[in-house]
Amino acid sequence: DTEVTQTPKHLVMGMTNKKSLKCEQHMGHRAMYWYKQKAKKPPELMFVYSYEKLSINESVPSRFSPECPNSSLLNLHLHALQPEDSALYLCASSQDSGGMVQYFGAGTRLSVL
Amino acid sequence: DAKTTQPPSMDCAEGRAANLPCNHSTISGNEYVYWYRQIHSQGPQYIIHGLKNNETNEMASLIITEDRKSSTLILPHATLRDTAVYYCIVMTTDSWGKLQFGAGTQVVVTP
């Protein structure tokens, strides 16, 4: 099983809402990632978790708050987002923290109104 | 600065081999070449990677030139399902998993 599951698939939220994106993998991977992808652009790394600890934050605004409750789950909490935050949010996992072979979920398409 | 250069788009006929070039003239000795693809409305998918030897798996073949300044991803028998954006990425194994995607090549396979 090489599946990374992301929920929800689509999300529409207002600028004052609080919502969360969820990512799950059962491959025993110890590193998990969040990427952001704007339309017609390549994915951009946001956060890296290694062994359930945040190891890389690519200068992401604090309105995005990641959380790794356990080795299989990764959440991205959203609060006070702006319309320019509308994008496809991708989750990935890899066997270890240096993993360049990453398995991606299908993403959550977020629209901020 | 971009580490790789890829053509923005390519067309390929179904059933024919698709040869996707990537230029990485500033590659250093400990950097690998990775290829990913992203089919529309899906997440990226790992295809193959290599250091200096040619590599083959069930999806594709990777040919790296002797001077390692360029490489070619070969899809031996392209199908319509291979229509995607293909990304060539050059990274060391101690990059902390920081995949850096470039613009990629949009490959369209036509019947």
PDB file of C-alpha atoms in Angstrom:
ATOM      1  CA  ASP A   1       0.000   0.000   0.000  1.00  0.00           C
ATOM      2  CA  THR A   2       1.644   3.211  -1.187  1.00  0.00           C
ATOM      3  CA  GLU A   3      -1.304   5.465  -0.532  1.00  0.00           C
ATOM      4  CA  VAL A   4      -1.375   8.858   1.090  1.00  0.00           C
ATOM      5  CA  THR A   5      -4.933   9.946   1.824  1.00  0.00           C
ATOM      6  CA  GLN A   6      -5.929  13.589   2.085  1.00  0.00           C
ATOM      7  CA  THR A   7      -9.250  14.938   3.277  1.00  0.00           C
ATOM      8  CA  PRO A   8     -11.246  16.839   2.335  1.00  0.00           C
ATOM      9  CA  LYS A   9     -10.731  16.850  -1.428  1.00  0.00           C
ATOM     10  CA  HIS A  10     -12.256  20.317  -1.733  1.00  0.00           C
ATOM     11  CA  LEU A  11     -12.685  23.069   0.829  1.00  0.00           C
ATOM     12  CA  VAL A  12     -14.234  26.521   0.591  1.00  0.00           C
ATOM     13  CA  MET A  13     -13.721  28.846   3.532  1.00  0.00           C
ATOM     14  CA  GLY A  14     -14.172  32.466   4.459  1.00  0.00           C
ATOM     15  CA  MET A  15     -11.332  34.638   5.691  1.00  0.00           C
ATOM     16  CA  THR A  16     -12.571  34.438   9.282  1.00  0.00           C
ATOM     17  CA  ASN A  17     -13.030  30.669   9.342  1.00  0.00           C
ATOM     18  CA  LYS A  18     -10.875  28.052  11.020  1.00  0.00           C
ATOM     19  CA  LYS A  19     -10.482  24.778   9.182  1.00  0.00           C
ATOM     20  CA  SER A  20      -8.102  21.842   9.097  1.00  0.00           C
ATOM     21  CA  LEU A  21      -6.653  19.669   6.370  1.00  0.00           C
ATOM     22  CA  LYS A  22      -5.870  16.059   7.175  1.00  0.00           C
ATOM     23  CA  CYS A  23      -3.302  13.669   5.747  1.00  0.00           C
ATOM     24  CA  GLU A  24      -2.840   9.989   6.593  1.00  0.00           C
ATOM     25  CA  GLN A  25      -0.378   7.296   5.581  1.00  0.00           C
ATOM     26  CA  HIS A  26       0.057   3.706   6.738  1.00  0.00           C
ATOM     27  CA  MET A  27       3.357   2.882   5.085  1.00  0.00           C
ATOM     28  CA  GLY A  28       5.381   3.288   8.274  1.00  0.00           C
ATOM     29  CA  HIS A  29       7.031   6.396   6.857  1.00  0.00           C
ATOM     30  CA  ARG A  30       8.708   8.659   9.399  1.00  0.00           C
ATOM     31  CA  ALA A  31       8.788  11.880   7.386  1.00  0.00           C
ATOM     32  CA  MET A  32       5.767  13.837   6.192  1.00  0.00           C
ATOM     33  CA  TYR A  33       5.497  17.018   4.161  1.00  0.00           C
ATOM     34  CA  TRP A  34       3.094  19.795   3.210  1.00  0.00           C
ATOM     35  CA  TYR A  35       3.371  21.470  -0.187  1.00  0.00           C
ATOM     36  CA  LYS A  36       1.378  24.319  -1.715  1.00  0.00           C
ATOM     37  CA  GLN A  37       0.669  24.463  -5.430  1.00  0.00           C
ATOM     38  CA  LYS A  38      -0.810  27.477  -7.165  1.00  0.00           C
ATOM     39  CA  ALA A  39      -2.514  27.062 -10.525  1.00  0.00           C
ATOM     40  CA  LYS A  40      -0.085  26.249 -13.356  1.00  0.00           C
ATOM     41  CA  LYS A  41       2.904  26.418 -10.996  1.00  0.00           C
ATOM     42  CA  PRO A  42       5.064  23.642  -9.512  1.00  0.00           C
ATOM     43  CA  PRO A  43       4.553  22.503  -5.908  1.00  0.00           C
ATOM     44  CA  GLU A  44       6.399  24.483  -3.234  1.00  0.00           C
ATOM     45  CA  LEU A  45       7.498  22.964   0.066  1.00  0.00           C
ATOM     46  CA  MET A  46       5.913  24.409   3.209  1.00  0.00           C
ATOM     47  CA  PHE A  47       6.776  22.106   6.110  1.00  0.00           C
ATOM     48  CA  VAL A  48       8.714  18.937   6.845  1.00  0.00           C
ATOM     49  CA  TYR A  49       8.036  16.677   9.816  1.00  0.00           C
ATOM     50  CA  SER A  50      10.600  14.085  10.781  1.00  0.00           C
ATOM     51  CA  TYR A  51       9.783  11.537  13.459  1.00  0.00           C
ATOM     52  CA  GLU A  52       6.757  13.634  14.426  1.00  0.00           C
ATOM     53  CA  LYS A  53       8.820  16.774  15.014  1.00  0.00           C
ATOM     54  CA  LEU A  54       8.796  19.843  12.802  1.00  0.00           C
ATOM     55  CA  SER A  55      12.199  19.970  11.121  1.00  0.00           C
ATOM     56  CA  ILE A  56      11.666  22.511   8.341  1.00  0.00           C
ATOM     57  CA  ASN A  57       9.377  25.533   8.074  1.00  0.00           C
ATOM     58  CA  GLU A  58       9.914  27.324   4.789  1.00  0.00           C
ATOM     59  CA  SER A  59       9.009  30.748   6.227  1.00  0.00           C
ATOM     60  CA  VAL A  60       5.304  29.981   6.035  1.00  0.00           C
ATOM     61  CA  PRO A  61       2.933  32.593   7.553  1.00  0.00           C
ATOM     62  CA  SER A  62       1.600  31.723  10.999  1.00  0.00           C
ATOM     63  CA  ARG A  63      -1.958  31.499   9.688  1.00  0.00           C
ATOM     64  CA  PHE A  64      -0.857  28.010   8.576  1.00  0.00           C
ATOM     65  CA  SER A  65      -0.210  25.777  11.585  1.00  0.00           C
ATOM     66  CA  PRO A  66       0.967  22.206  11.047  1.00  0.00           C
ATOM     67  CA  GLU A  67       0.532  19.404  13.549  1.00  0.00           C
ATOM     68  CA  CYS A  68       1.725  15.805  13.601  1.00  0.00           C
ATOM     69  CA  PRO A  69      -0.311  13.924  16.257  1.00  0.00           C
ATOM     70  CA  ASN A  70       1.369  10.594  15.454  1.00  0.00           C
ATOM     71  CA  SER A  71       3.558   8.980  12.853  1.00  0.00           C
ATOM     72  CA  SER A  72       0.631   8.287  10.519  1.00  0.00           C
ATOM     73  CA  LEU A  73      -1.201  11.589  10.680  1.00  0.00           C
ATOM     74  CA  LEU A  74      -0.412  15.108   9.585  1.00  0.00           C
ATOM     75  CA  ASN A  75      -2.752  18.055   9.933  1.00  0.00           C
ATOM     76  CA  LEU A  76      -2.637  21.591   8.598  1.00  0.00           C
ATOM     77  CA  HIS A  77      -4.710  24.039  10.621  1.00  0.00           C
ATOM     78  CA  LEU A  78      -5.897  27.115   8.747  1.00  0.00           C
ATOM     79  CA  HIS A  79      -6.967  30.397  10.325  1.00  0.00           C
ATOM     80  CA  ALA A  80      -7.587  33.886   8.943  1.00  0.00           C
ATOM     81  CA  LEU A  81      -6.500  32.944   5.453  1.00  0.00           C
ATOM     82  CA  GLN A  82      -6.391  35.365   2.547  1.00  0.00           C
ATOM     83  CA  PRO A  83      -7.829  34.839  -0.947  1.00  0.00           C
ATOM     84  CA  GLU A  84      -4.259  34.476  -2.284  1.00  0.00           C
ATOM     85  CA  ASP A  85      -3.924  31.345  -0.133  1.00  0.00           C
ATOM     86  CA  SER A  86      -6.312  29.582  -2.491  1.00  0.00           C
ATOM     87  CA  ALA A  87      -4.332  26.677  -3.923  1.00  0.00           C
ATOM     88  CA  LEU A  88      -3.918  22.906  -4.025  1.00  0.00           C
ATOM     89  CA  TYR A  89      -2.384  21.671  -0.775  1.00  0.00           C
ATOM     90  CA  LEU A  90      -0.436  18.463  -1.149  1.00  0.00           C
ATOM     91  CA  CYS A  91       0.738  16.088   1.521  1.00  0.00           C
ATOM     92  CA  ALA A  92       3.593  13.634   0.998  1.00  0.00           C
ATOM     93  CA  SER A  93       5.496  11.065   3.006  1.00  0.00           C
ATOM     94  CA  SER A  94       8.850   9.337   2.740  1.00  0.00           C
ATOM     95  CA  GLN A  95      10.566   6.512   4.542  1.00  0.00           C
ATOM     96  CA  ASP A  96      12.906   8.803   6.440  1.00  0.00           C
ATOM     97  CA  SER A  97      13.746  12.437   6.816  1.00  0.00           C
ATOM     98  CA  GLY A  98      16.170  12.544   3.919  1.00  0.00           C
ATOM     99  CA  GLY A  99      13.707  10.897   1.625  1.00  0.00           C
ATOM    100  CA  MET A 100      13.805  12.144  -1.918  1.00  0.00           C
ATOM    101  CA  VAL A 101      11.394   9.388  -2.953  1.00  0.00           C
ATOM    102  CA  GLN A 102       8.156  10.825  -1.724  1.00  0.00           C
ATOM    103  CA  TYR A 103       4.615   9.550  -2.048  1.00  0.00           C
ATOM    104  CA  PHE A 104       2.006  12.230  -2.577  1.00  0.00           C
ATOM    105  CA  GLY A 105      -1.677  12.411  -1.862  1.00  0.00           C
ATOM    106  CA  ALA A 106      -4.138  13.805  -4.382  1.00  0.00           C
ATOM    107  CA  GLY A 107      -4.343  17.080  -2.516  1.00  0.00           C
ATOM    108  CA  THR A 108      -6.980  19.345  -1.041  1.00  0.00           C
ATOM    109  CA  ARG A 109      -8.175  22.122  -3.339  1.00  0.00           C
ATOM    110  CA  LEU A 110      -8.759  25.148  -1.124  1.00  0.00           C
ATOM    111  CA  SER A 111     -10.712  28.237  -2.067  1.00  0.00           C
ATOM    112  CA  VAL A 112     -10.663  31.237   0.282  1.00  0.00           C
ATOM    113  CA  LEU A 113     -13.485  33.710  -0.257  1.00  0.00           C
TER     114      LEU A 113
ATOM    115  CA  ASP B   1      18.919  29.793  -9.647  1.00  0.00           C
ATOM    116  CA  ALA B   2      17.339  26.856 -11.478  1.00  0.00           C
ATOM    117  CA  LYS B   3      19.467  23.735 -11.354  1.00  0.00           C
ATOM    118  CA  THR B   4      17.688  22.114 -14.292  1.00  0.00           C
ATOM    119  CA  THR B   5      16.400  23.200 -17.689  1.00  0.00           C
ATOM    120  CA  GLN B   6      13.576  21.369 -19.418  1.00  0.00           C
ATOM    121  CA  PRO B   7      11.573  22.184 -22.568  1.00  0.00           C
ATOM    122  CA  PRO B   8       8.203  23.640 -21.576  1.00  0.00           C
ATOM    123  CA  SER B   9       6.196  21.229 -23.695  1.00  0.00           C
ATOM    124  CA  MET B  10       6.404  18.122 -25.876  1.00  0.00           C
ATOM    125  CA  ASP B  11       3.984  16.098 -27.935  1.00  0.00           C
ATOM    126  CA  CYS B  12       4.263  12.365 -28.352  1.00  0.00           C
ATOM    127  CA  ALA B  13       2.289   9.841 -30.372  1.00  0.00           C
ATOM    128  CA  GLU B  14       0.630   7.026 -28.501  1.00  0.00           C
ATOM    129  CA  GLY B  15       2.637   3.820 -28.675  1.00  0.00           C
ATOM    130  CA  ARG B  16       5.871   5.594 -29.515  1.00  0.00           C
ATOM    131  CA  ALA B  17       8.779   6.201 -27.161  1.00  0.00           C
ATOM    132  CA  ALA B  18       8.806   9.573 -25.411  1.00  0.00           C
ATOM    133  CA  ASN B  19      12.261  11.020 -24.787  1.00  0.00           C
ATOM    134  CA  LEU B  20      12.251  13.827 -22.243  1.00  0.00           C
ATOM    135  CA  PRO B  21      15.478  15.835 -21.968  1.00  0.00           C
ATOM    136  CA  CYS B  22      16.821  17.617 -18.922  1.00  0.00           C
ATOM    137  CA  ASN B  23      19.885  19.820 -18.742  1.00  0.00           C
ATOM    138  CA  HIS B  24      21.740  20.047 -15.425  1.00  0.00           C
ATOM    139  CA  SER B  25      25.113  21.423 -16.447  1.00  0.00           C
ATOM    140  CA  THR B  26      26.057  22.569 -12.919  1.00  0.00           C
ATOM    141  CA  ILE B  27      25.364  19.231 -11.228  1.00  0.00           C
ATOM    142  CA  SER B  28      27.847  18.305  -8.525  1.00  0.00           C
ATOM    143  CA  GLY B  29      29.311  14.884  -7.846  1.00  0.00           C
ATOM    144  CA  ASN B  30      26.958  13.972  -4.998  1.00  0.00           C
ATOM    145  CA  GLU B  31      23.743  15.134  -6.660  1.00  0.00           C
ATOM    146  CA  TYR B  32      21.239  12.636  -7.969  1.00  0.00           C
ATOM    147  CA  VAL B  33      18.785  13.160 -10.815  1.00  0.00           C
ATOM    148  CA  TYR B  34      15.173  12.472  -9.835  1.00  0.00           C
ATOM    149  CA  TRP B  35      12.135  12.420 -12.085  1.00  0.00           C
ATOM    150  CA  TYR B  36       8.575  12.952 -10.969  1.00  0.00           C
ATOM    151  CA  ARG B  37       5.406  13.474 -12.943  1.00  0.00           C
ATOM    152  CA  GLN B  38       2.079  15.077 -12.130  1.00  0.00           C
ATOM    153  CA  ILE B  39      -1.032  14.013 -13.929  1.00  0.00           C
ATOM    154  CA  HIS B  40      -3.761  16.646 -13.970  1.00  0.00           C
ATOM    155  CA  SER B  41      -5.641  16.911 -10.655  1.00  0.00           C
ATOM    156  CA  GLN B  42      -3.343  14.416  -8.942  1.00  0.00           C
ATOM    157  CA  GLY B  43      -0.313  14.692  -6.689  1.00  0.00           C
ATOM    158  CA  PRO B  44       3.185  14.224  -8.099  1.00  0.00           C
ATOM    159  CA  GLN B  45       4.351  10.655  -8.636  1.00  0.00           C
ATOM    160  CA  TYR B  46       7.926   9.441  -8.295  1.00  0.00           C
ATOM    161  CA  ILE B  47       9.237   7.805 -11.476  1.00  0.00           C
ATOM    162  CA  ILE B  48      12.944   7.039 -11.218  1.00  0.00           C
ATOM    163  CA  HIS B  49      16.289   8.386 -10.051  1.00  0.00           C
ATOM    164  CA  GLY B  50      19.975   7.865 -10.731  1.00  0.00           C
ATOM    165  CA  LEU B  51      23.473   9.097  -9.950  1.00  0.00           C
ATOM    166  CA  LYS B  52      25.637   8.207 -12.933  1.00  0.00           C
ATOM    167  CA  ASN B  53      24.591   4.838 -14.261  1.00  0.00           C
ATOM    168  CA  ASN B  54      21.586   4.344 -16.484  1.00  0.00           C
ATOM    169  CA  GLU B  55      18.548   3.081 -14.612  1.00  0.00           C
ATOM    170  CA  THR B  56      15.409   1.239 -15.641  1.00  0.00           C
ATOM    171  CA  ASN B  57      12.252   0.295 -13.802  1.00  0.00           C
ATOM    172  CA  GLU B  58       8.746  -0.710 -14.738  1.00  0.00           C
ATOM    173  CA  MET B  59       7.790   2.864 -15.570  1.00  0.00           C
ATOM    174  CA  ALA B  60      10.726   4.310 -17.444  1.00  0.00           C
ATOM    175  CA  SER B  61      14.421   4.393 -18.228  1.00  0.00           C
ATOM    176  CA  LEU B  62      16.853   7.110 -17.206  1.00  0.00           C
ATOM    177  CA  ILE B  63      19.890   7.800 -19.354  1.00  0.00           C
ATOM    178  CA  ILE B  64      22.553  10.061 -17.825  1.00  0.00           C
ATOM    179  CA  THR B  65      25.381  11.346 -20.006  1.00  0.00           C
ATOM    180  CA  GLU B  66      28.920  10.438 -19.052  1.00  0.00           C
ATOM    181  CA  ASP B  67      29.712  14.002 -17.969  1.00  0.00           C
ATOM    182  CA  ARG B  68      26.393  14.026 -16.044  1.00  0.00           C
ATOM    183  CA  LYS B  69      25.477  17.423 -17.460  1.00  0.00           C
ATOM    184  CA  SER B  70      22.251  16.155 -18.981  1.00  0.00           C
ATOM    185  CA  SER B  71      19.843  13.247 -18.820  1.00  0.00           C
ATOM    186  CA  THR B  72      16.910  11.787 -20.712  1.00  0.00           C
ATOM    187  CA  LEU B  73      13.829  10.122 -19.319  1.00  0.00           C
ATOM    188  CA  ILE B  74      12.450   7.528 -21.696  1.00  0.00           C
ATOM    189  CA  LEU B  75       8.870   6.300 -21.592  1.00  0.00           C
ATOM    190  CA  PRO B  76       9.187   3.285 -23.885  1.00  0.00           C
ATOM    191  CA  HIS B  77       5.604   3.022 -25.142  1.00  0.00           C
ATOM    192  CA  ALA B  78       3.672   6.183 -24.329  1.00  0.00           C
ATOM    193  CA  THR B  79      -0.025   5.859 -23.545  1.00  0.00           C
ATOM    194  CA  LEU B  80      -2.687   8.524 -23.160  1.00  0.00           C
ATOM    195  CA  ARG B  81      -2.353   8.057 -19.384  1.00  0.00           C
ATOM    196  CA  ASP B  82       1.223   9.339 -19.606  1.00  0.00           C
ATOM    197  CA  THR B  83      -0.034  12.849 -20.397  1.00  0.00           C
ATOM    198  CA  ALA B  84       1.358  14.859 -17.486  1.00  0.00           C
ATOM    199  CA  VAL B  85       3.886  17.459 -16.364  1.00  0.00           C
ATOM    200  CA  TYR B  86       7.280  15.810 -15.928  1.00  0.00           C
ATOM    201  CA  TYR B  87       9.740  17.278 -13.438  1.00  0.00           C
ATOM    202  CA  CYS B  88      13.489  16.716 -13.452  1.00  0.00           C
ATOM    203  CA  ILE B  89      15.022  17.465 -10.043  1.00  0.00           C
ATOM    204  CA  VAL B  90      18.677  17.482  -9.027  1.00  0.00           C
ATOM    205  CA  MET B  91      19.299  16.962  -5.304  1.00  0.00           C
ATOM    206  CA  THR B  92      21.716  15.419  -2.842  1.00  0.00           C
ATOM    207  CA  THR B  93      20.516  12.714  -0.475  1.00  0.00           C
ATOM    208  CA  ASP B  94      21.146  15.008   2.495  1.00  0.00           C
ATOM    209  CA  SER B  95      18.690  17.638   1.292  1.00  0.00           C
ATOM    210  CA  TRP B  96      16.296  16.858   4.143  1.00  0.00           C
ATOM    211  CA  GLY B  97      13.631  15.841   1.673  1.00  0.00           C
ATOM    212  CA  LYS B  98      13.377  19.363   0.265  1.00  0.00           C
ATOM    213  CA  LEU B  99      12.172  18.552  -3.218  1.00  0.00           C
ATOM    214  CA  GLN B 100      12.529  21.659  -5.381  1.00  0.00           C
ATOM    215  CA  PHE B 101      10.296  21.403  -8.414  1.00  0.00           C
ATOM    216  CA  GLY B 102      11.077  23.464 -11.495  1.00  0.00           C
ATOM    217  CA  ALA B 103       8.610  24.366 -14.228  1.00  0.00           C
ATOM    218  CA  GLY B 104       8.757  20.888 -15.782  1.00  0.00           C
ATOM    219  CA  THR B 105       7.757  19.675 -19.240  1.00  0.00           C
ATOM    220  CA  GLN B 106       4.106  19.343 -20.188  1.00  0.00           C
ATOM    221  CA  VAL B 107       3.905  16.120 -22.196  1.00  0.00           C
ATOM    222  CA  VAL B 108       0.801  15.495 -24.267  1.00  0.00           C
ATOM    223  CA  VAL B 109       0.350  12.023 -25.708  1.00  0.00           C
ATOM    224  CA  THR B 110      -1.944  12.028 -28.714  1.00  0.00           C
ATOM    225  CA  PRO B 111      -3.794   9.089 -30.311  1.00  0.00           C
TER     226      PRO B 111
END
